[in-house]
Amino acid sequence: MKVVNLKQAILQAWKERWSDYQWAINMKKFFPKGATWDILNLAEALLEQAMIGPSPNPLILSYLKYAISSQMVSYSSVLTAISKFDDFSRDLCVQALLDIMNMFCDRLSCHGKAEECIGLCRALLSALHWLLRCTAASAERIQEGLEAGTPASGEKQLAMCLQCLEKTLSSTKNRALLHIAKLEEASSWTAIEHSLLKLGEILTSLNSPQLRSQAEKCGTLIRSIPTMLSVHSEKLHKTGFPTVHALILLEGTMNLTGETQPLVEQLMMVKRMQHIPTPLFVLEIWKACFVGLIESPEGTQELKWTAFTYLKIPQVLVKLKKYSHGDKDFTEDVNCAFEFLLKLTPLLDKADQRCNCDCTNFLLQECNKQGLLSEANFANLVAKRAADRDPELKSSENANIQPNPGLILRAEPTVTNILKTMDADHSKSPEGLLGVLGHMLSGKSLDLLLAAAAATGKLKSFARKFINLNEFTTHGSGESTKTASVRALLFDISFLMLCHVAQTYGSEVILSESSTGAEVPFFETWMQTCMPEEGKILNPDHPCFRPDSTKVESLVALLNNSSEMKLVQMKWHEACLSISAAILEILNAWENGVLAFESIQKITDNIKGKVCSLAVCAVAWLVAHVRMLGLDEREKSLQMIRQLAGPLYSENTLQFYKERVVIMSSILEHMCADVLQQTATQIKFPSAGVDTMPYWNLLPPKRPIKEVLMDIFAKVLEKGWVDSRSIHILDTLLHMGGVYWFCNNLIKELLKETRKEHTLRAVELLYSIFCLDMQQVTLVLLGHILPGLLTDSAKWQNLMDPPGTALAKLAVWCALSSYSSHKGQASSRQKKRHREDIEDYISLFPLEDTQPSKLMRLLSSTEDDANLLSSPTDRSMNTSLSASQLHTVNMRDPLNRVLANLFLLISSILGSRTAGPHTQFVQWFMEECVDCLEQGSQGSILQFMPFTTVSELVKVSAMSSPKVVLAITDLSLPLGRQVAAKAIAAL
């Protein structure tokens, strides 16, 4: 029996009335091996023959059902064949097709090559479009009343369509395949959206509420497909979020000058990772601000906190508002946060008592001004707070003391006015300018203005203006005594202010953007080479302290011989640079008995008598000099510092002398702190009765720093939140012990925890502690500590639950934070720290595939790479090929390199034949990655995962879900979509 083609074979079977299994046996005889039934289009040929008449041919349909059940034809070929039928008026044919779809639509699978799996996605998309068109046609016929005699048949067909739609869409696996198909064929998805709209319009006129609700349910499921990755369940069992609290305290205490955008991004990252609802998130920010106001040390720190709370945080919230969709919702959330805050009466009352005013009222006004609260809510909240407030607070408020919040809010516009004044030509009215500066020096005006400028991002331009003024006053030509004294004062005040800014807010604020060829201003040069700072050791014999000898000689003569400092024609910058060498000459003369103590007193009085900056420059050099001397040689140098530090009691001083001495004392105290501690010397600085260095020297003496670290962490963990003092101690320990020591010891503490709620709290607190230098900590954690734990079987028991789960969570949080922010700039407080040399990471994790990294040699995996994908294009794929390579991510970056290696290690653990706590850890790590991901986050840390890991992960029962596969593959890449389709179709 010779059969020419498929159609003939089907017709012959029909004529001879073969049974289904007979048909299958004969078909296999007719068509020898080689060509598959899909290539021959068997499903399409059978359907074509079965649907010739007005009703379907039951025998040929039975052949198709047998072919489907015995897997002669693939699901994709059947779906494609069904979606080509478009004569919806033939009821019986349509119903037969729906019956066939119902056989398998909720258990689709494909175990072939990646291309075949993508084919299944596309076929399912076509079938969905066909089902929607079919449903619309059935509904239209009911609407037109075409079946006046048999209305039930129209309804029956519509019910069948909707049932098939619901059955197809209620499978998460099918929706995941459709998600991939949507990305493969955007135009087909647009057609589906149009059909859905059309169907919605038709169905509104349906009488049956049951069918209508079924149709709405299907519509909702289809609309959910594009966003199926972004749906997170709010897992809320608590109301306190120590990470947000600590982040705010860290920024307020250490980084007031930082830009708001990085802070906003970091806060958003924490909100996303911990799934915090907006009202509780905003509440936590306010709580941290009030705690900061209450516990900040008196003086500059107190003003910094006030500026942070009232000027910077409202700006942060304004930016957070842009992130949240819909302004109205966000103002509602802020209102809700304030409602919660007002219930914390004891906290608010304590803040009011500390600040001598109604703090909440000021804050509500500021939020109202920034459009974060509606007028009605504002009035309601103000009234509520007034009713709840402790009545004794009102009566105990001191009317003579102006409250800081009010002062800070008034200082902000003043900063803008001063900046405008400073822009004017200095030579035209120096006296007027001096009046403005003199006013700034009185009381706590300077610190108020600086705090307001820092919180609003204007401090850098503020410093720039003072540097320009200082530069302008270095030279004077043809001047009278009066002009000379004004010039001397302008030089002195600007110099002192700049020193004060550098010490309070960090020297980065002062430094200009380095433009080649431009002359560096005097103050910048002096600050970089001669000014002592924490962690900066100066060489007293450095050339910068050894200027032109003739200038030094004339300065020594001037100081020694004249009764007071001359001002006319004085080049102040030269005097400041020469003073160090002059002091050395004077010291030598004193040591050798050439000068008596009375002469030294006269010289030091001359130095500090007119211009305090000279005394600052002299002490800066003396501090560097004392460090180099032996114990018995320091006496006279320290005595000289003592002489320079005390004020001069004389009538013959220049204007604003008292105010200038207060700033000078604070500058000198900062400069001498380290040296005085090392030499166990005490010098009394005439301060304004406030501790100018509240966070200095917090470590307890004679205790090993490891003990201090364990102790402070235990206290923080017990309390459940980090206070600003602990932050400073931890920062000092990080400086002293180094990043590896710091991170390793804290991780050891985490792994000791055995109670679940404790480990979770520890993770939240550790993450916020690591924010002290997140980039470096992440490199150490992911590049050294985790690989060490995962590759050493002796340490695997440390990774058991709960500490193992907690470490996985912490590692993912750190990785995500560092990866999202490392494209931005490190904050000023992190720049000071020693950067790990990039070469260390290059040798640890080499780039070339030919040279296995130290990490991969540790793994010494001898297993064959059986986990490669099966299609020819896949086989040529390197085992370590990942989305990051296709996105051409820069692998010279240490963080990218460390992430790539960590995922290689994870892949190797999943593929190895040994299971254990380390395998479980990898599962937790990946689960946390999926949990923290946001929709469409291509370019996240998972892009470093080799594609081959996906098929390994799906074998882990907890990870074998379609949503997980969609989340961990980069669907923006065709190869990523193939890998995902292959993994999902095989589930």
JSON list of C-alpha atoms in Angstrom, two decimals, residues 40-128:
[
{"chain": "A", "resi": 40, "resn": "LEU", "atom": "CA", "xyz": [4.95, 17.12, 8.68]},
{"chain": "A", "resi": 41, "resn": "ASN", "atom": "CA", "xyz": [2.28, 19.34, 10.33]},
{"chain": "A", "resi": 42, "resn": "LEU", "atom": "CA", "xyz": [0.18, 16.33, 11.39]},
{"chain": "A", "resi": 43, "resn": "ALA", "atom": "CA", "xyz": [-2.00, 18.27, 13.85]},
{"chain": "A", "resi": 44, "resn": "GLU", "atom": "CA", "xyz": [-2.91, 20.88, 11.22]},
{"chain": "A", "resi": 45, "resn": "ALA", "atom": "CA", "xyz": [-3.62, 18.24, 8.57]},
{"chain": "A", "resi": 46, "resn": "LEU", "atom": "CA", "xyz": [-5.94, 16.27, 10.93]},
{"chain": "A", "resi": 47, "resn": "LEU", "atom": "CA", "xyz": [-7.84, 19.41, 11.95]},
{"chain": "A", "resi": 48, "resn": "GLU", "atom": "CA", "xyz": [-8.19, 20.54, 8.34]},
{"chain": "A", "resi": 49, "resn": "GLN", "atom": "CA", "xyz": [-9.79, 17.18, 7.41]},
{"chain": "A", "resi": 50, "resn": "ALA", "atom": "CA", "xyz": [-11.95, 17.00, 10.52]},
{"chain": "A", "resi": 51, "resn": "MET", "atom": "CA", "xyz": [-13.47, 20.46, 10.01]},
{"chain": "A", "resi": 52, "resn": "ILE", "atom": "CA", "xyz": [-14.56, 20.17, 6.39]},
{"chain": "A", "resi": 53, "resn": "GLY", "atom": "CA", "xyz": [-18.33, 19.77, 6.99]},
{"chain": "A", "resi": 54, "resn": "PRO", "atom": "CA", "xyz": [-20.76, 21.81, 9.10]},
{"chain": "A", "resi": 55, "resn": "SER", "atom": "CA", "xyz": [-20.09, 19.45, 12.00]},
{"chain": "A", "resi": 56, "resn": "PRO", "atom": "CA", "xyz": [-16.68, 17.97, 12.86]},
{"chain": "A", "resi": 57, "resn": "ASN", "atom": "CA", "xyz": [-15.67, 14.47, 11.74]},
{"chain": "A", "resi": 58, "resn": "PRO", "atom": "CA", "xyz": [-15.63, 12.43, 14.99]},
{"chain": "A", "resi": 59, "resn": "LEU", "atom": "CA", "xyz": [-13.33, 9.68, 13.68]},
{"chain": "A", "resi": 60, "resn": "ILE", "atom": "CA", "xyz": [-10.60, 12.05, 12.52]},
{"chain": "A", "resi": 61, "resn": "LEU", "atom": "CA", "xyz": [-10.96, 14.02, 15.75]},
{"chain": "A", "resi": 62, "resn": "SER", "atom": "CA", "xyz": [-10.40, 10.77, 17.67]},
{"chain": "A", "resi": 63, "resn": "TYR", "atom": "CA", "xyz": [-7.10, 10.36, 15.73]},
{"chain": "A", "resi": 64, "resn": "LEU", "atom": "CA", "xyz": [-6.04, 13.87, 16.82]},
{"chain": "A", "resi": 65, "resn": "LYS", "atom": "CA", "xyz": [-6.94, 13.16, 20.46]},
{"chain": "A", "resi": 66, "resn": "TYR", "atom": "CA", "xyz": [-4.96, 9.92, 20.30]},
{"chain": "A", "resi": 67, "resn": "ALA", "atom": "CA", "xyz": [-1.97, 11.76, 18.76]},
{"chain": "A", "resi": 68, "resn": "ILE", "atom": "CA", "xyz": [-2.11, 14.34, 21.58]},
{"chain": "A", "resi": 69, "resn": "SER", "atom": "CA", "xyz": [-2.41, 11.70, 24.34]},
{"chain": "A", "resi": 70, "resn": "SER", "atom": "CA", "xyz": [0.40, 9.56, 22.92]},
{"chain": "A", "resi": 71, "resn": "GLN", "atom": "CA", "xyz": [2.57, 12.70, 22.38]},
{"chain": "A", "resi": 72, "resn": "MET", "atom": "CA", "xyz": [2.89, 12.09, 18.63]},
{"chain": "A", "resi": 73, "resn": "VAL", "atom": "CA", "xyz": [2.25, 15.82, 18.20]},
{"chain": "A", "resi": 74, "resn": "SER", "atom": "CA", "xyz": [3.47, 18.65, 20.43]},
{"chain": "A", "resi": 75, "resn": "TYR", "atom": "CA", "xyz": [1.07, 20.89, 22.34]},
{"chain": "A", "resi": 76, "resn": "SER", "atom": "CA", "xyz": [2.39, 23.91, 20.46]},
{"chain": "A", "resi": 77, "resn": "SER", "atom": "CA", "xyz": [1.51, 22.45, 17.04]},
{"chain": "A", "resi": 78, "resn": "VAL", "atom": "CA", "xyz": [-2.06, 21.64, 18.21]},
{"chain": "A", "resi": 79, "resn": "LEU", "atom": "CA", "xyz": [-2.53, 25.14, 19.70]},
{"chain": "A", "resi": 80, "resn": "THR", "atom": "CA", "xyz": [-1.20, 26.75, 16.50]},
{"chain": "A", "resi": 81, "resn": "ALA", "atom": "CA", "xyz": [-3.54, 24.61, 14.36]},
{"chain": "A", "resi": 82, "resn": "ILE", "atom": "CA", "xyz": [-6.57, 25.48, 16.53]},
{"chain": "A", "resi": 83, "resn": "SER", "atom": "CA", "xyz": [-5.80, 29.21, 16.40]},
{"chain": "A", "resi": 84, "resn": "LYS", "atom": "CA", "xyz": [-5.99, 29.13, 12.56]},
{"chain": "A", "resi": 85, "resn": "PHE", "atom": "CA", "xyz": [-9.70, 28.20, 12.61]},
{"chain": "A", "resi": 86, "resn": "ASP", "atom": "CA", "xyz": [-11.78, 31.36, 12.30]},
{"chain": "A", "resi": 87, "resn": "ASP", "atom": "CA", "xyz": [-15.32, 30.37, 11.20]},
{"chain": "A", "resi": 88, "resn": "PHE", "atom": "CA", "xyz": [-16.96, 30.95, 14.58]},
{"chain": "A", "resi": 89, "resn": "SER", "atom": "CA", "xyz": [-20.47, 30.50, 13.15]},
{"chain": "A", "resi": 90, "resn": "ARG", "atom": "CA", "xyz": [-19.98, 26.69, 13.00]},
{"chain": "A", "resi": 91, "resn": "ASP", "atom": "CA", "xyz": [-20.95, 25.97, 16.59]},
{"chain": "A", "resi": 92, "resn": "LEU", "atom": "CA", "xyz": [-20.25, 22.27, 16.64]},
{"chain": "A", "resi": 93, "resn": "CYS", "atom": "CA", "xyz": [-16.76, 22.71, 15.16]},
{"chain": "A", "resi": 94, "resn": "VAL", "atom": "CA", "xyz": [-15.90, 25.45, 17.67]},
{"chain": "A", "resi": 95, "resn": "GLN", "atom": "CA", "xyz": [-17.17, 23.31, 20.56]},
{"chain": "A", "resi": 96, "resn": "ALA", "atom": "CA", "xyz": [-15.11, 20.34, 19.37]},
{"chain": "A", "resi": 97, "resn": "LEU", "atom": "CA", "xyz": [-11.98, 22.55, 19.29]},
{"chain": "A", "resi": 98, "resn": "LEU", "atom": "CA", "xyz": [-12.74, 23.82, 22.80]},
{"chain": "A", "resi": 99, "resn": "ASP", "atom": "CA", "xyz": [-13.08, 20.19, 23.96]},
{"chain": "A", "resi": 100, "resn": "ILE", "atom": "CA", "xyz": [-9.65, 19.40, 22.54]},
{"chain": "A", "resi": 101, "resn": "MET", "atom": "CA", "xyz": [-8.10, 22.46, 24.25]},
{"chain": "A", "resi": 102, "resn": "ASN", "atom": "CA", "xyz": [-9.71, 21.45, 27.53]},
{"chain": "A", "resi": 103, "resn": "MET", "atom": "CA", "xyz": [-7.86, 18.12, 27.34]},
{"chain": "A", "resi": 104, "resn": "PHE", "atom": "CA", "xyz": [-4.47, 19.68, 27.98]},
{"chain": "A", "resi": 105, "resn": "CYS", "atom": "CA", "xyz": [-4.64, 23.47, 28.44]},
{"chain": "A", "resi": 106, "resn": "ASP", "atom": "CA", "xyz": [-3.84, 23.28, 32.18]},
{"chain": "A", "resi": 107, "resn": "ARG", "atom": "CA", "xyz": [-0.93, 20.84, 31.86]},
{"chain": "A", "resi": 108, "resn": "LEU", "atom": "CA", "xyz": [1.19, 22.18, 29.00]},
{"chain": "A", "resi": 109, "resn": "SER", "atom": "CA", "xyz": [4.80, 21.06, 28.94]},
{"chain": "A", "resi": 110, "resn": "CYS", "atom": "CA", "xyz": [7.74, 20.73, 26.58]},
{"chain": "A", "resi": 111, "resn": "HIS", "atom": "CA", "xyz": [10.97, 18.85, 27.18]},
{"chain": "A", "resi": 112, "resn": "GLY", "atom": "CA", "xyz": [12.65, 19.72, 23.91]},
{"chain": "A", "resi": 113, "resn": "LYS", "atom": "CA", "xyz": [15.17, 22.35, 22.92]},
{"chain": "A", "resi": 114, "resn": "ALA", "atom": "CA", "xyz": [14.98, 25.98, 24.01]},
{"chain": "A", "resi": 115, "resn": "GLU", "atom": "CA", "xyz": [13.59, 27.02, 20.58]},
{"chain": "A", "resi": 116, "resn": "GLU", "atom": "CA", "xyz": [10.71, 24.53, 20.89]},
{"chain": "A", "resi": 117, "resn": "CYS", "atom": "CA", "xyz": [9.87, 25.94, 24.34]},
{"chain": "A", "resi": 118, "resn": "ILE", "atom": "CA", "xyz": [9.76, 29.47, 22.94]},
{"chain": "A", "resi": 119, "resn": "GLY", "atom": "CA", "xyz": [7.51, 28.00, 20.18]},
{"chain": "A", "resi": 120, "resn": "LEU", "atom": "CA", "xyz": [5.12, 26.77, 22.91]},
{"chain": "A", "resi": 121, "resn": "CYS", "atom": "CA", "xyz": [4.99, 30.31, 24.39]},
{"chain": "A", "resi": 122, "resn": "ARG", "atom": "CA", "xyz": [4.11, 31.80, 21.01]},
{"chain": "A", "resi": 123, "resn": "ALA", "atom": "CA", "xyz": [1.50, 29.10, 20.28]},
{"chain": "A", "resi": 124, "resn": "LEU", "atom": "CA", "xyz": [-0.14, 29.69, 23.66]},
{"chain": "A", "resi": 125, "resn": "LEU", "atom": "CA", "xyz": [-0.30, 33.43, 22.89]},
{"chain": "A", "resi": 126, "resn": "SER", "atom": "CA", "xyz": [-2.01, 32.71, 19.54]},
{"chain": "A", "resi": 127, "resn": "ALA", "atom": "CA", "xyz": [-4.43, 30.31, 21.26]},
{"chain": "A", "resi": 128, "resn": "LEU", "atom": "CA", "xyz": [-5.28, 32.94, 23.87]}
]
